[in-house]
């Protein structure tokens, strides 16, 4: 016999967050904020597979669906590889999709991640950043998301639940723009963002509709009315041209991102500057650079040091791909030294630095008067980065500012037991 | 009335009703997989692609996982496909079918796409299906809310990558990863995986599983049409003689398919709504109306078994006899009553 | 100081071992003459297919420096010798990995030698071989093409005969002495040494003028730039529209086909059809893996010679005796349809058909049963 019919869900009218009425204030975590963004974006297909800390987002999605607040096909896959492959294919027939993972789960899907970018599909994913096994650890580290940094994924790091919600809407708008058609991953630091709650303004459906147009696949739609062949096997006669197309799309994404932030600021009265956030950078002599929730202790420390008259500022990198070379050159053109705090590692890389430090060095190298760059690795595996750690870091950056050229040629591990 | 997202698509969109073709003259003339693919002479896997597309018709989407039918069929910038086709990863036939079906169902349910039953077929080779993609296929067959068909074209090796042994390669076959040598005559000692029956037995809600062979083209097409008409997730396992990997004159592709059936090595059956039915010559064999030919007549025709000596033929024969004499369902379910 | 390169064009899996043996032989023989060599297959031809043309190369030099130029190439384009292991390859080469028809002599250096195993006359072959525009030589080894499959090799000495012939036409690459010594070492079979010696003596070479050869312009394909290619790895599917075989509105069915890859250069035999005995049973049409049968207005099935790759399945499945017969490709000019010829003049067609079938060589397309190759070799040498 067939299973009992479930009562047909009724769309939430006024009750619950995000009804057609005005935006509402909610006390929610970063994961829940992104679940609200999925509901407001009217996502069509979502796939889940358990791994913490990202999986909390799927718990909220599941609740919204069962409560009739959100209508989408919600599939619990049998592995991350399938989880990402399923939404990849849903996207080709015109469905707006959402997916996510953490740590080794993200890497289990690695093949799917590579082809999704190659196929130019606007998949939006949340990465609840998590240290890679082994050792198995739940805490935050950025190497999981960073593993795809050269494959054609747009990558960003958010610092608050509000930013997580807003950035998810931006991600759909930019990824689905036909000038771009690239996947986008939103990184949320495990624990500090995925599991801690703060007050978030959840915009109204009308506001979101006015900001986010529907997903149109155009003449790339896989449908009997548009008989196309997608992704045949290509030999050396073709691959360079195909890669060059993706390169052009990633270059175009910059402009589309700028447009999206302008519109978000106009319609929502928030969103700030695309690519980077500048904190107390006016007249700064040295600057700290980092990504994600690291911003919290850094800002605390910067304020303390400013009180003591030390001219230090902070630049938070919001978008890592496309990498904001121009913005960083401009923001750091006046400082004497930069301290890059990586919540990741690049074993054996230049000066044994973290990934952000290496990319920043390349971005600043062409500058005529470039600052010294000191690289720091901190907070691995979810270890707390304290304001004291940040002050310790800043001291070394000031030393470098006054010191000789060799002083920036190594990487400091902060908060590690000797 | 708004359908909930757990409603089976068969309840609000239905399926295409594809009546079986009674006789070769009734077969549709229209081709949806046409000339200009780059497979070997006498490629029966290309033949099953043609039959599958013909049977499914124009309102279909085909997903093809990595293998000969991807690399050799669709070489970039040209295609033999008339209907929409897309590549999927080696282990992803199940996920590709699920994702495509889910996208269509969600968009139609939410009124974002005009409602119509569209056939979703994902194919995979034996490497992609019986080996790497098995767990995704298993998951797909649990999703009764979707209409999808997974067709596994089994040429009994990783044929595209140069004939390496797979879980679906027959015992003792010569492959580039199991080459007979001076010390070891038989390098591949695993018995061929019983994929179709395993999936049928393991997924009680899957409404249709069948085995087919290109040597019975009309039966093969009608099984595809049956699977698509019944709806829900379905699975078809096709045995495709491969002149390259099996090493025989391409002219005999059809004949080798027949021999695989007549020797009892390849049983033809379908499992519809949990009822198993052998068909064609396999049914006659099971009913005792047809004597199985000795497996030698099949094995000796292929270079991949040229290293076999009597004891190898005898072992192969004994294992094949078991399928018909000891199995709970002859040729299908390898249990026996106490 | 000199470099010599040999291109071996062959029918994929059917002749993979043969081509490998030839290239290995060249490199080992060069070593005996104090030279160094390399052997490699055209990477994009792999994985090779049954019958679809593929290439291997052997390059020998006096010095490492000269050889370096060839070490990272797919396809040397200035070969001293091009070996066609099957003379039907003289009609042109279309690898599964590229677009367009490449003349068999395209990568042959001016004044080089095209070495072909064939039982045909040089003039017959030149009616297939595209005009090169520069003079070269055509040399023949008198034997039918040698085909065998992946696992069982047909050792009919074709490999060593070609090596012997190579020493004759390109002594600056390999000397006869070096070749014979190499064969002795590699195969430890004196009869193979004798075969090579015999081939050396028997090989005839004919000068071909710049203007000689098939005047047809082989179809080409121009690779577009990245801005002209569709994004998202998308290409348009083939149109569902079918035409009529006659181009007139009088019925029949011809499916639209892949216009950029035709596959006929894979064909070493083609089916000839007796429309007088055909019962229109449609079995050939349904069982053709390459969808090559066009449906005629009067309901016959006509093998389209641009699409047919010559597998022979149609002959095998046809229920009517001698209605479809596979005949060696050398016997035909062009790719014209047979039904139209039959339709025009049934008597003339019957005569043409009888002549083609009567003169066809025995089919040798790979493995049938254990011991078969030994029998075939015995019969051929007898």
Short mmCIF file of C-alpha atoms in Angstrom, two decimals, chain B residues 24-25 27-31 33-44 46-47 50-51 54 68 71-72 75-82 160 162-163 174-176 214 217-218 221 243-245 247-254 300-304 306, chain C residues 13-14 16 46-50 52 96 98-99 149-152 221 224 229-230 235-238 240 253 255-258 260-261 263 266 280-283 285-292 295 307 309-313 315-317 363 365 367-370:
data_model
loop_
_atom_site.label_atom_id
_atom_site.label_comp_id
_atom_site.label_asym_id
_atom_site.label_seq_id
_atom_site.Cartn_x
_atom_site.Cartn_y
_atom_site.Cartn_z
CA UNK B 24 9.82 -5.04 -35.32
CA UNK B 25 7.57 -3.26 -37.84
CA UNK B 27 9.30 0.19 -33.87
CA UNK B 28 9.50 3.98 -34.24
CA UNK B 29 11.66 5.14 -37.11
CA UNK B 30 12.90 8.32 -35.41
CA UNK B 31 16.45 8.20 -34.05
CA UNK B 33 21.00 8.83 -30.78
CA UNK B 34 22.37 8.97 -34.29
CA UNK B 35 25.49 8.33 -36.39
CA UNK B 36 28.82 9.97 -35.73
CA UNK B 37 29.81 8.59 -32.37
CA UNK B 38 33.36 7.30 -32.09
CA UNK B 39 32.99 3.83 -30.61
CA UNK B 40 34.55 0.61 -31.88
CA UNK B 41 33.18 -1.33 -34.83
CA UNK B 42 30.36 -3.55 -33.61
CA UNK B 43 29.95 -1.67 -30.31
CA UNK B 44 26.88 -3.10 -28.60
CA UNK B 46 26.44 2.20 -28.65
CA UNK B 47 23.64 -0.04 -29.91
CA UNK B 50 20.39 3.90 -29.73
CA UNK B 51 17.69 1.50 -28.55
CA UNK B 54 14.48 5.30 -29.41
CA UNK B 68 33.00 4.52 -23.28
CA UNK B 71 34.41 9.47 -24.02
CA UNK B 72 33.78 7.71 -27.32
CA UNK B 75 33.90 14.00 -28.04
CA UNK B 76 33.85 17.73 -27.46
CA UNK B 77 32.26 20.01 -30.03
CA UNK B 78 30.13 17.36 -31.63
CA UNK B 79 27.56 14.87 -30.41
CA UNK B 80 25.46 11.96 -31.65
CA UNK B 81 22.60 12.97 -29.31
CA UNK B 82 19.38 14.45 -30.62
CA UNK B 160 37.21 2.89 -22.11
CA UNK B 162 41.81 0.13 -21.82
CA UNK B 163 39.98 -2.92 -20.49
CA UNK B 174 41.97 -11.51 -19.51
CA UNK B 175 42.07 -7.77 -18.80
CA UNK B 176 44.96 -5.31 -18.60
CA UNK B 214 21.25 -6.13 -27.27
CA UNK B 217 16.59 -5.42 -29.31
CA UNK B 218 12.78 -5.24 -29.20
CA UNK B 221 13.38 -1.41 -25.86
CA UNK B 243 34.56 -6.75 -29.49
CA UNK B 244 37.52 -4.77 -28.16
CA UNK B 245 37.67 -6.08 -24.61
CA UNK B 247 38.42 -9.90 -28.35
CA UNK B 248 36.28 -11.22 -31.18
CA UNK B 249 35.41 -10.23 -34.74
CA UNK B 250 32.94 -7.31 -34.39
CA UNK B 251 30.64 -9.05 -36.83
CA UNK B 252 29.68 -11.52 -34.09
CA UNK B 253 28.50 -9.02 -31.48
CA UNK B 254 24.89 -10.08 -31.85
CA UNK B 300 35.86 -20.28 -26.71
CA UNK B 301 34.67 -17.60 -29.10
CA UNK B 302 36.45 -14.85 -27.17
CA UNK B 303 40.15 -14.03 -26.98
CA UNK B 304 39.79 -12.96 -23.34
CA UNK B 306 41.92 -18.01 -24.87
CA UNK C 13 43.16 -2.32 -31.51
CA UNK C 14 43.19 -4.59 -34.57
CA UNK C 16 48.04 -2.19 -31.96
CA UNK C 46 44.30 6.25 -26.87
CA UNK C 47 42.15 4.54 -25.68
CA UNK C 48 42.23 2.98 -29.11
CA UNK C 49 39.12 1.52 -30.72
CA UNK C 50 38.55 -1.40 -33.05
CA UNK C 52 39.39 3.51 -35.89
CA UNK C 96 38.36 9.37 -33.06
CA UNK C 98 40.11 14.86 -34.05
CA UNK C 99 37.96 16.42 -36.75
CA UNK C 149 42.48 -8.41 -31.31
CA UNK C 150 43.68 -7.25 -27.93
CA UNK C 151 44.65 -10.57 -26.36
CA UNK C 152 45.62 -13.00 -29.10
CA UNK C 221 37.43 21.44 -39.59
CA UNK C 224 37.07 28.09 -33.09
CA UNK C 229 32.71 28.60 -28.26
CA UNK C 230 29.55 28.35 -26.14
CA UNK C 235 27.08 22.24 -27.64
CA UNK C 236 23.86 22.06 -29.63
CA UNK C 237 22.32 18.64 -30.10
CA UNK C 238 21.69 17.15 -33.51
CA UNK C 240 15.58 15.82 -34.93
CA UNK C 253 13.82 8.35 -43.65
CA UNK C 255 18.29 10.65 -39.80
CA UNK C 256 20.28 13.85 -39.34
CA UNK C 257 23.84 12.78 -38.56
CA UNK C 258 26.92 14.20 -36.87
CA UNK C 260 31.72 16.89 -38.10
CA UNK C 261 32.60 13.23 -37.46
CA UNK C 263 33.55 7.58 -39.17
CA UNK C 266 37.23 3.35 -39.86
CA UNK C 280 12.61 -5.36 -45.92
CA UNK C 281 12.63 -7.19 -42.57
CA UNK C 282 14.40 -4.19 -40.94
CA UNK C 283 16.72 -6.40 -38.84
CA UNK C 285 18.46 -1.30 -39.62
CA UNK C 286 17.53 -2.08 -36.03
CA UNK C 287 20.82 -3.80 -35.16
CA UNK C 288 23.29 -1.35 -36.69
CA UNK C 289 25.24 0.23 -33.81
CA UNK C 290 26.08 3.20 -36.04
CA UNK C 291 22.55 3.97 -37.23
CA UNK C 292 23.86 3.91 -40.79
CA UNK C 295 15.12 4.03 -45.14
CA UNK C 307 28.26 6.69 -41.54
CA UNK C 309 32.21 1.88 -40.16
CA UNK C 310 32.10 -1.64 -41.57
CA UNK C 311 31.54 -3.76 -38.47
CA UNK C 312 29.65 -6.47 -40.36
CA UNK C 313 26.85 -6.92 -37.83
CA UNK C 315 25.63 -9.32 -42.60
CA UNK C 316 25.60 -11.45 -39.45
CA UNK C 317 22.00 -10.65 -38.49
CA UNK C 363 37.43 -11.72 -43.99
CA UNK C 365 38.83 -9.24 -38.59
CA UNK C 367 39.46 -13.66 -33.10
CA UNK C 368 36.97 -16.45 -33.88
CA UNK C 369 38.42 -19.37 -31.93
CA UNK C 370 41.65 -20.67 -30.41
#
